[in-house]
PDB file of C-alpha atoms in Angstrom:
ATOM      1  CA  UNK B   4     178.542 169.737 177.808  1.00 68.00           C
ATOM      2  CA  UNK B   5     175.235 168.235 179.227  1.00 89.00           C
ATOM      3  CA  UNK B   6     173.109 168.484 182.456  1.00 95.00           C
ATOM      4  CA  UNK B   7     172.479 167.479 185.233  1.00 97.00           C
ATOM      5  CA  UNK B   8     167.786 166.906 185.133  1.00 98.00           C
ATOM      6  CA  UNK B   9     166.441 166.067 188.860  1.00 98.00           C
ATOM      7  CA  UNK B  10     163.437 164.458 188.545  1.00 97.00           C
ATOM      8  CA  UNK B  11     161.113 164.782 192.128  1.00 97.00           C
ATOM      9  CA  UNK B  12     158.604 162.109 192.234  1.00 97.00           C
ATOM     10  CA  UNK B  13     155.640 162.607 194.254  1.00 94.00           C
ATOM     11  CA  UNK B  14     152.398 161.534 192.112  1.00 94.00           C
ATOM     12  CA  UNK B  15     154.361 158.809 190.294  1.00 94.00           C
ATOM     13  CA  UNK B  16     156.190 155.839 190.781  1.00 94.00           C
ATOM     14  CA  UNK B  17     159.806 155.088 189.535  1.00 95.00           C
ATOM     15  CA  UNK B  18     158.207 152.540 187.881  1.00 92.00           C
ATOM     16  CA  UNK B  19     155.492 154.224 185.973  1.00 92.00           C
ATOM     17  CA  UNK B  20     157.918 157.118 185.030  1.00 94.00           C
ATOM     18  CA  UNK B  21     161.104 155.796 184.037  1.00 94.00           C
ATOM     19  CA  UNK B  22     159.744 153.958 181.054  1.00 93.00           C
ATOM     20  CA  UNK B  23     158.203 157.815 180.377  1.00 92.00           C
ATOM     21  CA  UNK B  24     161.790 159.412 180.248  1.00 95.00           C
ATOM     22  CA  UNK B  25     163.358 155.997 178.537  1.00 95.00           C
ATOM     23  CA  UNK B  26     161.313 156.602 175.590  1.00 93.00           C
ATOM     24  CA  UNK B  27     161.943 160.379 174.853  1.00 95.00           C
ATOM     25  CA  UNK B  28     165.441 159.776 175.489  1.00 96.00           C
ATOM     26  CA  UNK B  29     165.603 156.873 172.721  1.00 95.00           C
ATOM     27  CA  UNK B  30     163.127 159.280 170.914  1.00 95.00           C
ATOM     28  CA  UNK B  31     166.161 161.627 170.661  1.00 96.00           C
ATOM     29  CA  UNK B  32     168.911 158.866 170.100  1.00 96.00           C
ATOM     30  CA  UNK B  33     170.377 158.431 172.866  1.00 96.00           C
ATOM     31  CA  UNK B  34     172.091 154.974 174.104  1.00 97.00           C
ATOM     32  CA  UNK B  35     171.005 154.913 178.130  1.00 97.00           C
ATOM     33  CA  UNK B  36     172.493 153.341 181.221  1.00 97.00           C
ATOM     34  CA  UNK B  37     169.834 153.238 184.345  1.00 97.00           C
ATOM     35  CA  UNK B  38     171.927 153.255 187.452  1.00 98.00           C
ATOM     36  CA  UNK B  39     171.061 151.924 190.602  1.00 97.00           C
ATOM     37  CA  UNK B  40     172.632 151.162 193.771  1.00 96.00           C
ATOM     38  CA  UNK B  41     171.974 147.256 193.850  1.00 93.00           C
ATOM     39  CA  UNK B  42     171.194 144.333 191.686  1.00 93.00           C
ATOM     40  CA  UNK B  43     167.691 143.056 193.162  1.00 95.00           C
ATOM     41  CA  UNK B  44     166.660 146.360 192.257  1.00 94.00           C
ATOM     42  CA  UNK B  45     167.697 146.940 189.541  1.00 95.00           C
ATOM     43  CA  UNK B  46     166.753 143.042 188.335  1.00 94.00           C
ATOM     44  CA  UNK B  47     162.910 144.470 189.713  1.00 93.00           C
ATOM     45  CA  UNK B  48     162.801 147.374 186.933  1.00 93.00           C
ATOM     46  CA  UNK B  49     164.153 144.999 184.405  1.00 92.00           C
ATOM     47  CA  UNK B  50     161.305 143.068 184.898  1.00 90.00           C
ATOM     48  CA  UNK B  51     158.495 146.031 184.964  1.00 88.00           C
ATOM     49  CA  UNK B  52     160.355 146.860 181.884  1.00 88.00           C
ATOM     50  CA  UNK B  53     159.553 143.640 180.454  1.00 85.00           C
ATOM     51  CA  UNK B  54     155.769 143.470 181.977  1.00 82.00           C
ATOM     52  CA  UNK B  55     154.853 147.115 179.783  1.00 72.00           C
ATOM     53  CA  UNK B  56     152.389 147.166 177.285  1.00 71.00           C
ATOM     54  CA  UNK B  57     153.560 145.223 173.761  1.00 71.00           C
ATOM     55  CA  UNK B  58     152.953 148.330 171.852  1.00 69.00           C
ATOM     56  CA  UNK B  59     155.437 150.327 174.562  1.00 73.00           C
ATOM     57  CA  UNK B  60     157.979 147.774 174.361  1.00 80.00           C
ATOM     58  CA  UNK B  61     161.595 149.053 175.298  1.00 87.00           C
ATOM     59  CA  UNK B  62     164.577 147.546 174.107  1.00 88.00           C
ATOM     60  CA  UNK B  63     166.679 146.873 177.275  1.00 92.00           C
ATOM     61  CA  UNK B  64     168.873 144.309 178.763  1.00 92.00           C
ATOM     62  CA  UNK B  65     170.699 143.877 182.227  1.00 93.00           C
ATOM     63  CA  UNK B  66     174.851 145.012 182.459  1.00 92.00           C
ATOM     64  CA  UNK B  67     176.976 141.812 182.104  1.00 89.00           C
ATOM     65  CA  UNK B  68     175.103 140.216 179.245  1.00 86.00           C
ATOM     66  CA  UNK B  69     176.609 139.386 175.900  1.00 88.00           C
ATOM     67  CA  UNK B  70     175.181 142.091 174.076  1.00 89.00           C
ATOM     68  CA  UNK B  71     175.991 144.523 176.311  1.00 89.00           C
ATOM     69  CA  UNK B  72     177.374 146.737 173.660  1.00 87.00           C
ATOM     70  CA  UNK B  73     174.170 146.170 171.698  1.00 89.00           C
ATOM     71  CA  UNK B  74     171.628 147.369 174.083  1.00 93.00           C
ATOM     72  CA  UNK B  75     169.616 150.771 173.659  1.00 95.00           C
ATOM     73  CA  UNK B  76     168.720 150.583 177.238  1.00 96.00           C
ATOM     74  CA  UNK B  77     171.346 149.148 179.792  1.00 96.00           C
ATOM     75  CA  UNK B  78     170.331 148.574 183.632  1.00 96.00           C
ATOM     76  CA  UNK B  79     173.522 148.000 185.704  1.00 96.00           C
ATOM     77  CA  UNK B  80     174.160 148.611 189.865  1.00 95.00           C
ATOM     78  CA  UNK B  81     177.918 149.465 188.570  1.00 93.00           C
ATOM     79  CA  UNK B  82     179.315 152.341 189.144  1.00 92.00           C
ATOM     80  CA  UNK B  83     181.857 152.172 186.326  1.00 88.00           C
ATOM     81  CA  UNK B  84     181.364 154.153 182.901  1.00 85.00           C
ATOM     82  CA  UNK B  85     179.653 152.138 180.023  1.00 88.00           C
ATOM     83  CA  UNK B  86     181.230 153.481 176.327  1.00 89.00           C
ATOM     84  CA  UNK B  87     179.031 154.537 173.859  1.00 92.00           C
ATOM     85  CA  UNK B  88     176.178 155.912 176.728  1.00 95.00           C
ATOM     86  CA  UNK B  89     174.987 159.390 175.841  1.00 96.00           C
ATOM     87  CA  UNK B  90     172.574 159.523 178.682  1.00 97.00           C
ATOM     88  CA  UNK B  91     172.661 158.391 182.229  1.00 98.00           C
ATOM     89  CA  UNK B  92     169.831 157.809 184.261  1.00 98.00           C
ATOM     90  CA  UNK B  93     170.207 157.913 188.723  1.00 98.00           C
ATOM     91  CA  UNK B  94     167.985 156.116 190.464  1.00 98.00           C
ATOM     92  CA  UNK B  95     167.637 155.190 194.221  1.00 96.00           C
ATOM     93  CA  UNK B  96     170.628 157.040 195.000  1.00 96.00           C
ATOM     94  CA  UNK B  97     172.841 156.123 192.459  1.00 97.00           C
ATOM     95  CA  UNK B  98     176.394 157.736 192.924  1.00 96.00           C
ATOM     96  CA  UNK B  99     176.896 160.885 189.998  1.00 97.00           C
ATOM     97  CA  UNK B 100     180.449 162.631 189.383  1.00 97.00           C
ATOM     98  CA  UNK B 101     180.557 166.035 187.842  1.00 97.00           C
ATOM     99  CA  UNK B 102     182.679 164.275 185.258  1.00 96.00           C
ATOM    100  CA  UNK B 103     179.800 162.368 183.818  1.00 96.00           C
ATOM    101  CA  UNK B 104     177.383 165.396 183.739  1.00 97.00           C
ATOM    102  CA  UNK B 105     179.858 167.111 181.583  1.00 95.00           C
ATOM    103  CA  UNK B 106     180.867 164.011 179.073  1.00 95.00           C
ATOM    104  CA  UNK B 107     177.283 162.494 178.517  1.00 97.00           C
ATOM    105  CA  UNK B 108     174.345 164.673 176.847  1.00 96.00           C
ATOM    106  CA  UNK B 109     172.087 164.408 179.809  1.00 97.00           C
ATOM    107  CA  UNK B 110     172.064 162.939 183.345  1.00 98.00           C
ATOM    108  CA  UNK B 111     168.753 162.508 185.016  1.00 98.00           C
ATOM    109  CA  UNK B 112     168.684 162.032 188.569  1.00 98.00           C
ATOM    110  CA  UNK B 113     165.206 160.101 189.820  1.00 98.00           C
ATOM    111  CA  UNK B 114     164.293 160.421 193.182  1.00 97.00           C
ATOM    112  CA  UNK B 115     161.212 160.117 195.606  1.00 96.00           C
ATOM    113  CA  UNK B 116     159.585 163.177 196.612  1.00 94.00           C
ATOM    114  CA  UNK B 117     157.964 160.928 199.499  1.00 95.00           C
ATOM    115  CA  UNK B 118     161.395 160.195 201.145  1.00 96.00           C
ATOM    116  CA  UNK B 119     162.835 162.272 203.475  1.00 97.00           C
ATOM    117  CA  UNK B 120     166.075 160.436 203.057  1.00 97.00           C
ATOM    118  CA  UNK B 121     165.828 160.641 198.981  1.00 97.00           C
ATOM    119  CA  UNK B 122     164.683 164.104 198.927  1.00 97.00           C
ATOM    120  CA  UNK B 123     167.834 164.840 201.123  1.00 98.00           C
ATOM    121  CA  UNK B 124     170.304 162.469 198.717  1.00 98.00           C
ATOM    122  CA  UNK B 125     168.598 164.543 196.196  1.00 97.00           C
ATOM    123  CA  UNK B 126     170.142 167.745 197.715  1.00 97.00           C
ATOM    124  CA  UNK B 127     172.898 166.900 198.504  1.00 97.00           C
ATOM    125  CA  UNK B 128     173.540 165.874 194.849  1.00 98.00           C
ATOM    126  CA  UNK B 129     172.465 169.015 193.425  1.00 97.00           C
ATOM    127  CA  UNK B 130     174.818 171.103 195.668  1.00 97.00           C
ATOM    128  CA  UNK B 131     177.946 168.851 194.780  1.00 97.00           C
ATOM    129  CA  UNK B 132     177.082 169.204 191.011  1.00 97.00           C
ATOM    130  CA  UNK B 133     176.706 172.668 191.259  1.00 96.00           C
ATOM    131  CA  UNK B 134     179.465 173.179 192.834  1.00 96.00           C
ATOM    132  CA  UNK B 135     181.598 171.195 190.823  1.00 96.00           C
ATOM    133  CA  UNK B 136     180.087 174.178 187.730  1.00 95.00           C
ATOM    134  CA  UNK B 137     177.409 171.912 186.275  1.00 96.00           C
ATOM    135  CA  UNK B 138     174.454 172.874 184.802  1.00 96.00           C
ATOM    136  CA  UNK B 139     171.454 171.463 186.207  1.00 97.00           C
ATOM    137  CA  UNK B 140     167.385 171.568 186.939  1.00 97.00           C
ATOM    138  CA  UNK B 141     164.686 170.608 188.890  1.00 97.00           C
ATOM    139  CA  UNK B 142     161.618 169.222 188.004  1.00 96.00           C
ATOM    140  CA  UNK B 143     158.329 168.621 189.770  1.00 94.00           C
ATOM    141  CA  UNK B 144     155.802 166.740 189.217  1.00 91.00           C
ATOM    142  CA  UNK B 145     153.552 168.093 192.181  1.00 86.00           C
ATOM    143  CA  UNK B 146     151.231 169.915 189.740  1.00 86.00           C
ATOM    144  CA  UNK B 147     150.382 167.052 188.196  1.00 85.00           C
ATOM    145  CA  UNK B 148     152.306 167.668 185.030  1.00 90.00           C
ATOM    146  CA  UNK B 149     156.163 168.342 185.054  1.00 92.00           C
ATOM    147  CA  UNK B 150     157.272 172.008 185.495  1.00 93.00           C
ATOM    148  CA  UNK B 151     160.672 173.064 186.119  1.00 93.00           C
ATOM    149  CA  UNK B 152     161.564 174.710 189.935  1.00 93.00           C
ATOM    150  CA  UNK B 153     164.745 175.757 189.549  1.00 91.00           C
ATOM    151  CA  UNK B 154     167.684 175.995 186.768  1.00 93.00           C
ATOM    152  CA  UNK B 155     171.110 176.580 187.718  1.00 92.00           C
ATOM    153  CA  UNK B 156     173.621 176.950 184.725  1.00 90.00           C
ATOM    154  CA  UNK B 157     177.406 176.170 184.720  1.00 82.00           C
ATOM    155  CA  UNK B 158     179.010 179.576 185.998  1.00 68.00           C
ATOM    156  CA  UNK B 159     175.742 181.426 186.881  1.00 62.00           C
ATOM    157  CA  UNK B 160     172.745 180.904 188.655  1.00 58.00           C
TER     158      UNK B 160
END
């Protein structure tokens, strides 16, 4: 059964900290879907992906190509499951059912601690998760290094 990570952004960018968490998550294995709520989007972080440094290079492609099955790192605006993905990683928004926390290893939800209307997506995630009896935590970054805020475990607080 996994859990549900939220991940509050406030001294980073999505950009600079997603290829952060992409790495330790193929560093343990994992296959990864990015999720975001529309194509331009997510088309823009394929291409920062691409732009990183050579010797940081992530293996990633875009949903709908012919190696879909292939990729380590899959970037799709669908909200439909992709087999074979251990992790899933929210951004923008992105839609999250209780039913994926529990299936995949880890679900990280990505959000912009600058954004009134993120931080409050944010929330309102959290609480339907929770509710739902998932395990999840918050992270901040506000320190200037992560530290978890808050852990709420499936059945208990």
């Amino acid at each position: 059964m996994g859990a549900a990570y939220f991940y509050h952004l406030t001294r980073r960018s999505l950009e600079e900290t997603l290829p952060v968490l992409l790495d330790k998550a193929l560093g343990a294995g994992w296959r990864i879907v990015v999720r975001g709520v529309d194509l331009p989007r997510i088309t823009r972080l394929d291409e920062r992906l691409w732009l990183g440094a050579e010797d940081q290079f992530l293996p990633h492609g875009l949903v709908g190509g012919p190696h879909d099955a292939l990729q380590p790192v899959l970037l799709s605006h669908e909200t439909k499951p992709v087999p074979g993905t251990s992790c899933l990683m929210a951004v923008d928004g992105a839609e999250v059912t209780a039913e994926e926390v529990t299936a995949l290893e880890r679900v990280c939800i990505l959000f912009d601690g600058t954004n009134p209307d993120a931080v409050a997506r944010a929330r309102v995630q959290w609480k339907s998760l929770t509710d739902a009896g998932c395990s999840a935590q918050y992270w901040s970054e506000e320190s200037g290094r992560w530290e978890k805020k808050a852990e709420k475990t499936a059945g208990g607080d």
